[in-house]
Short mmCIF file of C-alpha atoms and ligand atoms in Angstrom, two decimals:
data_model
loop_
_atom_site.label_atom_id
_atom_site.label_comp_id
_atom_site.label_asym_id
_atom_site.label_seq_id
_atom_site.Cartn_x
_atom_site.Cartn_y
_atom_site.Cartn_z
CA UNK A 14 10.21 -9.48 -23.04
CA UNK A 15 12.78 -8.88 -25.70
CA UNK A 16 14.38 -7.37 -28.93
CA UNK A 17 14.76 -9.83 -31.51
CA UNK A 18 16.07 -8.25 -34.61
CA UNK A 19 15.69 -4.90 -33.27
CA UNK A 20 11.90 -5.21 -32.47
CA UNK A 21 10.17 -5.46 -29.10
CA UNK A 22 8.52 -8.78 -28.12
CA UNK A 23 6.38 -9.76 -25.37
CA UNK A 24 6.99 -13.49 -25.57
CA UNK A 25 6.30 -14.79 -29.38
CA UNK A 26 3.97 -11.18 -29.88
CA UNK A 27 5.36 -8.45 -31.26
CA UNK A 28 3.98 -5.22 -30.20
CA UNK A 29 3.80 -3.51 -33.88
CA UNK A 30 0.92 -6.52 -33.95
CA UNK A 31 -0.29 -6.21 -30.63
CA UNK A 32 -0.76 -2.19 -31.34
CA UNK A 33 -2.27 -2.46 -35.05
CA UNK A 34 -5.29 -4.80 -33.36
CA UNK A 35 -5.87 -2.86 -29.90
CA UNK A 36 -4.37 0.72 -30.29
CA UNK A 37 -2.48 2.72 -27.82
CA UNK A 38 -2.22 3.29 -24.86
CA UNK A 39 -2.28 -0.40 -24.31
CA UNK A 40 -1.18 -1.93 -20.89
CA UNK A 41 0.51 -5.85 -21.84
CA UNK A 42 1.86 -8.14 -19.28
CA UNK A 43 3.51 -12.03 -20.01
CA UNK A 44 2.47 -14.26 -18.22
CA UNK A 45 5.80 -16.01 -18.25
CA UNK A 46 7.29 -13.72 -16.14
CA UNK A 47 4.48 -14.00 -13.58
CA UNK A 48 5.03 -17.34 -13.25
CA UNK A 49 8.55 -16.83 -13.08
CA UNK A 50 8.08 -14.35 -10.32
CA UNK A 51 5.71 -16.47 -8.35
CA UNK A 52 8.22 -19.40 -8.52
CA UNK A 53 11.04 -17.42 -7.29
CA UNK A 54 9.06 -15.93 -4.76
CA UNK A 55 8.43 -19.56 -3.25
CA UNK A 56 11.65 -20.82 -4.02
CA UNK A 57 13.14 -18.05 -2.18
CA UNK A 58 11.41 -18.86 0.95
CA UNK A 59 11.30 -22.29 0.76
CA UNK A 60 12.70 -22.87 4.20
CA UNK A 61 9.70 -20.60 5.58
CA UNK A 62 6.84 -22.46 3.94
CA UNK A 63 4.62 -19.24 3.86
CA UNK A 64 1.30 -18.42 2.91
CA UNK A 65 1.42 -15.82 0.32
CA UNK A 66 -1.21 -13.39 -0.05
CA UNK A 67 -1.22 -11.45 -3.27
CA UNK A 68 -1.69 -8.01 -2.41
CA UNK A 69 -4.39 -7.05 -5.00
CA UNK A 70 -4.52 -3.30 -4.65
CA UNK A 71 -1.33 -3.37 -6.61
CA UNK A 72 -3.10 -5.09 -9.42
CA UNK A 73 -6.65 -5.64 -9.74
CA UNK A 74 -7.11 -7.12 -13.03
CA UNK A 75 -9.54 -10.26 -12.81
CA UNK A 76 -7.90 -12.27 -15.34
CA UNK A 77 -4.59 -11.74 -13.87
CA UNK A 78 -5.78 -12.53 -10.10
CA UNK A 79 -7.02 -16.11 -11.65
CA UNK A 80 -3.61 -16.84 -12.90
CA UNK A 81 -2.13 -16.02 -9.67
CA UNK A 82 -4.90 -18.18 -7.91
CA UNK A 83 -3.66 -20.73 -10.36
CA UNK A 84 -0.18 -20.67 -9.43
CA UNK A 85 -1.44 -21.06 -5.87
CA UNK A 86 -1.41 -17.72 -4.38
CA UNK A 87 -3.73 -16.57 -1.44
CA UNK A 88 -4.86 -12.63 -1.68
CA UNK A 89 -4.41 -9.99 0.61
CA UNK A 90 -7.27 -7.39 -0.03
CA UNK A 91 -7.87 -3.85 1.49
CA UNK A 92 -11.08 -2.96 0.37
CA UNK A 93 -15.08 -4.66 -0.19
CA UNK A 94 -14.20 -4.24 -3.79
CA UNK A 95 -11.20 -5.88 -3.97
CA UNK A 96 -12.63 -9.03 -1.48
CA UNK A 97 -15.24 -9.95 -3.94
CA UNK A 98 -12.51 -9.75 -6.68
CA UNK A 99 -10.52 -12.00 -5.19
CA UNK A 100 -13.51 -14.36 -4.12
CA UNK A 101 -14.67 -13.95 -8.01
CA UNK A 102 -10.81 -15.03 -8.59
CA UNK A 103 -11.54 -18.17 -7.28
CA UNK A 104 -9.22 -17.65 -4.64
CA UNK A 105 -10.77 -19.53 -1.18
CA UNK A 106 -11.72 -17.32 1.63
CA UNK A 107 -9.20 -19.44 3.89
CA UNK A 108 -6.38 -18.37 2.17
CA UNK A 109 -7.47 -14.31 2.09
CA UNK A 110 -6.49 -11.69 4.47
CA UNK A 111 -8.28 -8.38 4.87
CA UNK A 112 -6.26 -4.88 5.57
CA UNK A 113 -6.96 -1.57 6.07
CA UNK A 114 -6.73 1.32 7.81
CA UNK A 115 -10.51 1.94 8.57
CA UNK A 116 -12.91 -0.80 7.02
CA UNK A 117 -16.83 0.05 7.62
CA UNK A 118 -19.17 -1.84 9.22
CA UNK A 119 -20.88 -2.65 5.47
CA UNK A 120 -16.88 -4.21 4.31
CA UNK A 121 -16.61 -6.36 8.10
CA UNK A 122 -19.89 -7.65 7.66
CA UNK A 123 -18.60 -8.81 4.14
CA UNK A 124 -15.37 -10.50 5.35
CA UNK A 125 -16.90 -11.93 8.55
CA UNK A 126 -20.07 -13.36 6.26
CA UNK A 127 -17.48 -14.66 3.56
CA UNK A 128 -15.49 -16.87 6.73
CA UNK A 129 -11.89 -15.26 5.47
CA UNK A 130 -8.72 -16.35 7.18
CA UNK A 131 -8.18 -13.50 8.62
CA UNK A 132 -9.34 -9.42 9.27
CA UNK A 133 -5.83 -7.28 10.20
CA UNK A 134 -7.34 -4.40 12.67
CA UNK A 135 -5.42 -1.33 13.25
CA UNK A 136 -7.41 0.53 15.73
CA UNK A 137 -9.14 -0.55 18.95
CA UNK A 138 -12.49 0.52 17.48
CA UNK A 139 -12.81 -1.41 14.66
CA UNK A 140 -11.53 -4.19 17.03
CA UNK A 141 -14.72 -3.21 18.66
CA UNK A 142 -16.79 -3.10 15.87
CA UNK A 143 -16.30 -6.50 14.64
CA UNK A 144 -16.84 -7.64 17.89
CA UNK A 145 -19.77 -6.13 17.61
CA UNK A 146 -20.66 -7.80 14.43
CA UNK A 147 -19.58 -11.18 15.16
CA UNK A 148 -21.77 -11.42 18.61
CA UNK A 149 -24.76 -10.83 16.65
CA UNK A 150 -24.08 -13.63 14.16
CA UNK A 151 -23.35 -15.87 17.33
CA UNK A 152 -19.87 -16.24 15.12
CA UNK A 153 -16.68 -16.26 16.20
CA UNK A 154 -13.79 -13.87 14.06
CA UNK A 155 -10.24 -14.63 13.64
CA UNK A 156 -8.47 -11.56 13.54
CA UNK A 157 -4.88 -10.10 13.41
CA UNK A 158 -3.47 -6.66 14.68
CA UNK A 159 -1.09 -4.69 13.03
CA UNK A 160 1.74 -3.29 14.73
CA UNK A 161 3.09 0.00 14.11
CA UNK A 162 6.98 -1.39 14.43
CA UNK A 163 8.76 2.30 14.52
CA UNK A 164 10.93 1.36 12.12
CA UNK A 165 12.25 3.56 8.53
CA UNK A 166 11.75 1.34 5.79
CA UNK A 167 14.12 3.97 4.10
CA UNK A 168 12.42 4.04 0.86
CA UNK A 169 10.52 6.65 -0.78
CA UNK A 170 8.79 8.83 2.06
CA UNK A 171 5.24 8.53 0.31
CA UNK A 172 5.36 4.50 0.61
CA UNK A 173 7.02 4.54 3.97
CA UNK A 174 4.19 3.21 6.60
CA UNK A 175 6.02 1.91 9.99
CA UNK A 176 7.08 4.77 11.24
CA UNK A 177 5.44 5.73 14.54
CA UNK A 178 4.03 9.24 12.62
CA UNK A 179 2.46 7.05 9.75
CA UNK A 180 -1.34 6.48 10.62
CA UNK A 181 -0.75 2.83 9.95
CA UNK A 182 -0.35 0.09 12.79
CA UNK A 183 -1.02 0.47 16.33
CA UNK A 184 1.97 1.38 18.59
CA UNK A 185 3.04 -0.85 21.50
CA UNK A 186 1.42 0.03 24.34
CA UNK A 187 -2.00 -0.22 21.92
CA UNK A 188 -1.23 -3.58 21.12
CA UNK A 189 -0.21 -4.80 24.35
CA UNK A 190 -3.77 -3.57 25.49
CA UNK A 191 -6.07 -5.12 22.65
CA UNK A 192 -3.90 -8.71 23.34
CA UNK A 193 -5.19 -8.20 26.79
CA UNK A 194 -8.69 -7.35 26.12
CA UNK A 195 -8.94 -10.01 23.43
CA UNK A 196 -8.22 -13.01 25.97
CA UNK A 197 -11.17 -12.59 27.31
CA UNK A 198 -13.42 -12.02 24.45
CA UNK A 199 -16.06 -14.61 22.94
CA UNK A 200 -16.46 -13.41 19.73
CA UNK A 201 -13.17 -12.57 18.20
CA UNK A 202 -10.28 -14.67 18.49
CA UNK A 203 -6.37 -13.53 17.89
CA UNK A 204 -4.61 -15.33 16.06
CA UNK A 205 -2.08 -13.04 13.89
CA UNK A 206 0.16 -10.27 14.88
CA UNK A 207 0.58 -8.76 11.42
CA UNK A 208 3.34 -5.52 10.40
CA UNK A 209 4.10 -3.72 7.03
CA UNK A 210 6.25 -1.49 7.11
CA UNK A 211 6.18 0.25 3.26
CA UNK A 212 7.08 -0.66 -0.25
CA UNK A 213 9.87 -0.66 -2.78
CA UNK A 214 12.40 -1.75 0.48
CA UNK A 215 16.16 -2.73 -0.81
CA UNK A 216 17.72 -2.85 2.43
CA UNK A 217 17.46 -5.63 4.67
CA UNK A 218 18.40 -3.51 8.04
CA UNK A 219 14.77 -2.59 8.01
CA UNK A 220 12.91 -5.71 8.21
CA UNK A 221 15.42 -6.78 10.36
CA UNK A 222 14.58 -3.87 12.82
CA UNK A 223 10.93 -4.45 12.16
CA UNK A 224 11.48 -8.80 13.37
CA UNK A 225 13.70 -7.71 16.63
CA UNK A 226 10.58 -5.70 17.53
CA UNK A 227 8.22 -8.15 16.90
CA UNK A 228 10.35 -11.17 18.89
CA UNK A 229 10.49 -8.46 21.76
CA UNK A 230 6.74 -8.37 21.76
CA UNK A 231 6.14 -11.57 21.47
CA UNK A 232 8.76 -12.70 23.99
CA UNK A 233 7.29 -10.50 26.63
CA UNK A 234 3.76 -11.05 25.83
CA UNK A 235 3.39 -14.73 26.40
CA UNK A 236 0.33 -15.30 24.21
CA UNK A 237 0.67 -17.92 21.43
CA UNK A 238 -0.20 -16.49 18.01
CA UNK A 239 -0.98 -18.96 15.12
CA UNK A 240 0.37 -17.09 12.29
CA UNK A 241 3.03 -13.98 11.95
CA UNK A 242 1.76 -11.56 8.60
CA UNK A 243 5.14 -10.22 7.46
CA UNK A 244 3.16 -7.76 4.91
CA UNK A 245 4.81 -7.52 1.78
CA UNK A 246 7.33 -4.43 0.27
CA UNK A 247 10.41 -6.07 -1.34
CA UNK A 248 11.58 -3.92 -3.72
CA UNK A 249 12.25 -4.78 -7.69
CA UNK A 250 14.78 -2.19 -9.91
CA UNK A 251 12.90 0.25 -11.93
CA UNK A 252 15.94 1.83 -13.69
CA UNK A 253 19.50 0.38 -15.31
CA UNK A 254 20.75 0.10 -11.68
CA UNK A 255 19.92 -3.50 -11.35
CA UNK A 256 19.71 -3.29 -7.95
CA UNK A 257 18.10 -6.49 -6.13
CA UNK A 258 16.39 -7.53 -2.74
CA UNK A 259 18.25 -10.32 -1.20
CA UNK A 260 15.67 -12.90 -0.32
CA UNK A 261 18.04 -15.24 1.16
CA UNK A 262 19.14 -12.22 3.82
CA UNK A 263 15.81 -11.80 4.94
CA UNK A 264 14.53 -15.40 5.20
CA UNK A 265 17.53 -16.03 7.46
CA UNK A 266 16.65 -13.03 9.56
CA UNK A 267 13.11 -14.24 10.13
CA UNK A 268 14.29 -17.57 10.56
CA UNK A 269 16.90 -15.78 13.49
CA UNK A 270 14.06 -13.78 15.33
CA UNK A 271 10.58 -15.69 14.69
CA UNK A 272 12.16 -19.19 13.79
CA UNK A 273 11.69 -20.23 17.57
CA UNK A 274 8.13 -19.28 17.60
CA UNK A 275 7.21 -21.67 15.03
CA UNK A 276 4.19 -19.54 14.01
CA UNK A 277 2.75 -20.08 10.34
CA UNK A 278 4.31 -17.16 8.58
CA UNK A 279 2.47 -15.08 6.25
CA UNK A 280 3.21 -12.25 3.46
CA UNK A 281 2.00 -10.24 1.17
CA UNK A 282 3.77 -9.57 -1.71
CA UNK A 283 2.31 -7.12 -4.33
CA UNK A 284 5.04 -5.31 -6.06
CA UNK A 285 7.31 -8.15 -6.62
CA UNK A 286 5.25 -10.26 -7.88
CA UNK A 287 3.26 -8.42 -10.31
CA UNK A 288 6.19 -5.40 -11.10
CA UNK A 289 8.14 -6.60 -13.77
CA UNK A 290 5.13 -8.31 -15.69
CA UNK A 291 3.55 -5.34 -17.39
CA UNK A 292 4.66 -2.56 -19.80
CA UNK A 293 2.43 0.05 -21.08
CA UNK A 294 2.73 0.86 -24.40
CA UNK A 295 2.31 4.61 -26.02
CA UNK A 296 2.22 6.56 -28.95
CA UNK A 297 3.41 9.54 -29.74
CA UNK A 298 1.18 12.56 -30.66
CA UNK A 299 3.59 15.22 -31.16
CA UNK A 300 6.91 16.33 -30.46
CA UNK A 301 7.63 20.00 -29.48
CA UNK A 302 10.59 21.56 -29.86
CA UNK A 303 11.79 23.65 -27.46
CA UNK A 304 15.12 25.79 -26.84
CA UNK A 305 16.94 23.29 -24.44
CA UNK A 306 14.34 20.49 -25.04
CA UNK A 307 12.14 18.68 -26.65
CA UNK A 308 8.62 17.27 -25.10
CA UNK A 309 7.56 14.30 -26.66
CA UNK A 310 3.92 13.87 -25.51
CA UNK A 311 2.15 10.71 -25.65
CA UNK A 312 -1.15 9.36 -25.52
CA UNK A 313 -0.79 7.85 -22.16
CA UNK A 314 -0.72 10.30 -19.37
CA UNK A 315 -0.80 10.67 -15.14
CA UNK A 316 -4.40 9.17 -15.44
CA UNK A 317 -3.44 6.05 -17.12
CA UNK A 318 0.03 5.53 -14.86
CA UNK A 319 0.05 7.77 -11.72
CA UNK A 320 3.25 6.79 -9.92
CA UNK A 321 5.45 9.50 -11.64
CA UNK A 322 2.89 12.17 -10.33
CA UNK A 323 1.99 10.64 -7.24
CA UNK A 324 5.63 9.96 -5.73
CA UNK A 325 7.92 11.17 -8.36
CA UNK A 326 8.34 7.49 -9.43
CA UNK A 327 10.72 7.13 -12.23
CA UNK A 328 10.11 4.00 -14.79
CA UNK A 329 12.28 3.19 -17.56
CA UNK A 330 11.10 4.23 -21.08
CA UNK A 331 12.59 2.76 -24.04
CA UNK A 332 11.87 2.72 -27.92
CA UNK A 333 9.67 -0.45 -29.41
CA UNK A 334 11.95 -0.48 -32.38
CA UNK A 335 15.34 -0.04 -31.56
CA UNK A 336 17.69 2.04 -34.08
CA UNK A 337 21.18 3.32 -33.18
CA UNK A 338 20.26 7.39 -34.56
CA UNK A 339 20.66 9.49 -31.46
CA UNK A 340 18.70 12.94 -30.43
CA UNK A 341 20.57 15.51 -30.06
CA UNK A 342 18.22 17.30 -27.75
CA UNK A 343 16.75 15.96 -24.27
CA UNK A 344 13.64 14.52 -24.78
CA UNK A 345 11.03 14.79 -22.09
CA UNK A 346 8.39 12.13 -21.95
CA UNK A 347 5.12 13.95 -21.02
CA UNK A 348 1.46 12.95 -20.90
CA UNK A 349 -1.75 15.13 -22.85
CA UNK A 350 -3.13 15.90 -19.54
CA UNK A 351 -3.45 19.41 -18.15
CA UNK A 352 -1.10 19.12 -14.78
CA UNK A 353 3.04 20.24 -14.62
CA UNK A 354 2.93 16.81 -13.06
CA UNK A 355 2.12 14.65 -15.73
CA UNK A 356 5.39 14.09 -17.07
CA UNK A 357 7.68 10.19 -17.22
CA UNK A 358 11.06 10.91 -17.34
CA UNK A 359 13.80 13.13 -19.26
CA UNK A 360 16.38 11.48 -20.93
CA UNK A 361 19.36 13.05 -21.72
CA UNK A 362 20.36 10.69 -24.47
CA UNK A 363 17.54 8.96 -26.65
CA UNK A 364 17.36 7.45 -29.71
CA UNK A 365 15.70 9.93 -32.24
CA UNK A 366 11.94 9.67 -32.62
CA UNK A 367 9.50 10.84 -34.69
CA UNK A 368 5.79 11.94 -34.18
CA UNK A 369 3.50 8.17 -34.37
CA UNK A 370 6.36 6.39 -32.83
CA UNK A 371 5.55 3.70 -30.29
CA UNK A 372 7.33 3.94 -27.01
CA UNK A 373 7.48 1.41 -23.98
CA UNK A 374 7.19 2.43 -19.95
CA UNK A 375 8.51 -0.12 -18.58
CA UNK A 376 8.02 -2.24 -15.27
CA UNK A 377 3.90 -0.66 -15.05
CA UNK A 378 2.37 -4.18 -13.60
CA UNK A 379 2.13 -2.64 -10.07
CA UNK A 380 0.33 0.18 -9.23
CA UNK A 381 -0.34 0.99 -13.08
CA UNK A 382 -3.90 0.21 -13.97
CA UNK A 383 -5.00 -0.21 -10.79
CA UNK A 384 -3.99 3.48 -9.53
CA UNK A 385 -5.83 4.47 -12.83
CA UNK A 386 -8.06 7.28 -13.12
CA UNK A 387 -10.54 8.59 -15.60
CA UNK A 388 -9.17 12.32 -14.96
CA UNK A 389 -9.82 14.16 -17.66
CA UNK A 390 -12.49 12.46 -18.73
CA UNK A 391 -10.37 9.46 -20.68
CA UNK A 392 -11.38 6.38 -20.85
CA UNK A 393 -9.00 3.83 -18.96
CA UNK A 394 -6.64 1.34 -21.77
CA UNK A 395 -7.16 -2.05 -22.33
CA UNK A 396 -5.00 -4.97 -20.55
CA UNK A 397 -3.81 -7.49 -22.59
CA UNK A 398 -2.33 -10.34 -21.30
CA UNK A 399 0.13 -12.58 -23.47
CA UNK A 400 0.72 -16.47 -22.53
CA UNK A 401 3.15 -17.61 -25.62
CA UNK A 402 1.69 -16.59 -28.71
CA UNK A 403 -1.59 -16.61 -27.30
CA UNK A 404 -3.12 -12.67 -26.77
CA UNK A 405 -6.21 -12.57 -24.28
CA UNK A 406 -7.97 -9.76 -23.36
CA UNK A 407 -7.77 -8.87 -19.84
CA UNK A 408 -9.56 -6.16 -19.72
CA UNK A 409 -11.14 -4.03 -23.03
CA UNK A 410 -10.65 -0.78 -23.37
CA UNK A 411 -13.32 1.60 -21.79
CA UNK A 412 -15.37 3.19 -23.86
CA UNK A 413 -16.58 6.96 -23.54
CA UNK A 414 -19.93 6.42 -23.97
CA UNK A 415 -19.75 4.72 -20.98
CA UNK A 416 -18.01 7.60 -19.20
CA UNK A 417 -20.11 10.60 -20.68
C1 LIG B 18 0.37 -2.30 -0.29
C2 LIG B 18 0.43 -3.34 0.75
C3 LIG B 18 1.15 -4.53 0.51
C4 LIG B 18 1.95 -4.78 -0.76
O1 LIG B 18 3.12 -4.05 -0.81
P1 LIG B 18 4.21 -4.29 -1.98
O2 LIG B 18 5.24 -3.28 -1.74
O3 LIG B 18 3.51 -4.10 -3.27
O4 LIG B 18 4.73 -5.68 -1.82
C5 LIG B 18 1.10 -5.51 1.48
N1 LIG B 18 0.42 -5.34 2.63
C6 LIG B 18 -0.27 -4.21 2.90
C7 LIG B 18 -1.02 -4.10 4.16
C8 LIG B 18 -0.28 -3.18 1.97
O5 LIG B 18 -0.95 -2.07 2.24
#
């Protein structure tokens, strides 16, 4: 995704095109830099040879979890919904793992029916449960636990989810227990100690925390497991800080705590896979000019990308033709919607617009369409995905009469 002669490009498309054909707002992702991503990804732990499980919930699109089947990924899902996604993705049930911090009885009977690799169980009772289920199929489960590692992934405090006052996980003590109890069960067998420990994580110190407890478990426990589910959370830069995760840190960590254990190591990657890929695309309506300000409010809003609203996410918003005429004024990027929260971003220095500009938020592919909402009433955009000069529709635009 790049300027060329002052105009924005997603590979050999350019979005003055891509807009006239499918209107605004318009979610586009290049399928390049999926590839790209997915590469690096396995390149970067080479030494582990991992499964990687897409984590879906951070995006959903159909067409997009085929290419990522294609490229060889596994999926790690958290709802019903999202398992028959992933099984419509083509993606086999022996490479799918199924999270969650409460899955019913109608989602376990799903999983255990579909023979996935694995269901990650967070509390004894749905332990229980799928015991339940599995004795009255005669069948026999393989199922991880998730650990509630204490530690402070030390990112933003709404994607945080080891910490021993997140409901995620099951502390120590828990897990030492359902270890114990699951020895002698017929039904469900044990096979994964799984942890994840939050999202957007920069900082190695973390995960490093997070494998010392795990190695102290395991250590002490003296029960074999087959496979170690790392979760996902590595952070990508949102903003002109350019600030990377160091894979190579991490892998050698792992390879200092679990490397002895020689257990099949898992993760599941969501954000930096899919992160960079997609940009949504928006027009503006109006601008309104205001004393110290002036709001420049697009056609997107918090319904079509929540992460501003919901954690005070910032992404990067930048013009989709570039000219070197500056505002003198602060603009502030909000949304039509009627909440104080559905604002982007200020910036303090902006090249001037006008009212029908086209404007890009940047780095959307994660938790953009699929933490999409209909809220007031507006149809969700269409996805377009762009391999080369090739433009296919990932998803269409909704239409009202289907919402009304
Ligand atoms: C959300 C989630 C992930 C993906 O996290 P990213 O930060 O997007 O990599 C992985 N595993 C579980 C259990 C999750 O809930």
């Amino acid at each position: 995704m790049k300027y060329i002669k002052n105009k924005f490009f997603v590979e050999n498309v350019s979005l003055q095109k891509l807009t006239k054909k499918f209107d605004t707002p318009l979610y586009c992702y290049s399928y390049k830099k999926l590839k790209k991503n997915i590469n690096n990804f396995k390149l970067n732990f080479s030494k582990l040879n991992p499964l990687i499980c897409f984590s879906v919930k951070s995006n959903s699109n159909l067409k997009i979890i085929k290419e990522i089947k294609k490229l060889g990924l596994g999926a790690d899902v958290v709802s019903k919904g999202e398992l028959m996604l992933a099984i419509k993705a083509g993606i086999n049930p022996k490479k799918i793992v199924f999270s969650g911090v409460g899955k019913t009885y109608s989602e376990l009977k799903y999983a255990i029916e579909n023979k996935i690799l694995l269901i990650n169980s967070e509390t004894k009772s749905e332990v229980k449960e799928i015991e339940k289920i599995a004795k009255s199929k005669n069948k026999i489960v393989d199922i991880g636990i998730r650990l509630n590692p204490n530690t402070d992934a030390k990112t933003l405090n709404k994607i945080s989810t080891g910490k021993k006052g997140d409901k995620f996980g099951v502390n120590e003590k828990t897990f030492f227990e359902l270890v114990n109890y699951l020895k002698k069960s017929k039904h469900v067998n044990l096979r994964c100690l799984s942890v994840h420990i939050g999202s957007q994580i920069f900082d190695n110190k973390p995960y490093e925390k997070m494998l010392k407890v795990i190695d102290k478990i395991i250590s002490r426990i003296k029960f074999k497991f087959d496979y170690i589910d790392l979760g996902g959370g590595m952070g990508i830069s949102y903003g002109n800080d350019r600030k990377i995760f160091n894979y190579s840190n991490y892998q050698k960590s792992i390879l200092k705590y679990l490397g002895k254990y020689n257990n099949k190591i898992i993760f599941e990657p969501g954000r930096s896979i899919v992160g960079n890929t997609g940009i949504l695309i928006s027009k503006i309506i109006y601008i309104k000019e205001n004393k110290s300000k002036n709001f420049v409010i697009l056609d997107a809003g918090m319904n079509d990308l929540m992460r501003p609203a919901l954690y005070g996410a910032i992404h990067k918003i930048i013009p989709t033709i570039k000219s070197k005429k500056y505002s003198n004024k602060t603009y502030e990027f909000v949304g039509p919607i009627c909440e104080s929260t559905d604002k982007f971003s200020s910036n303090k220095k902006f090249q001037k617009l006008k009212e029908k500009d086209l404007i890009i938020i940047c780095d959307v592919g994660a938790y953009g369409s699929s933490l999409s909402s209909n809220y007031n009433l507006r149809p969700k955009p269409a996805e377009i995905l762009i391999k080369g000069s090739k433009i296919v529709i990932a998803k269409k635009r909704q239409k009202l009469i289907d919402l009304i």
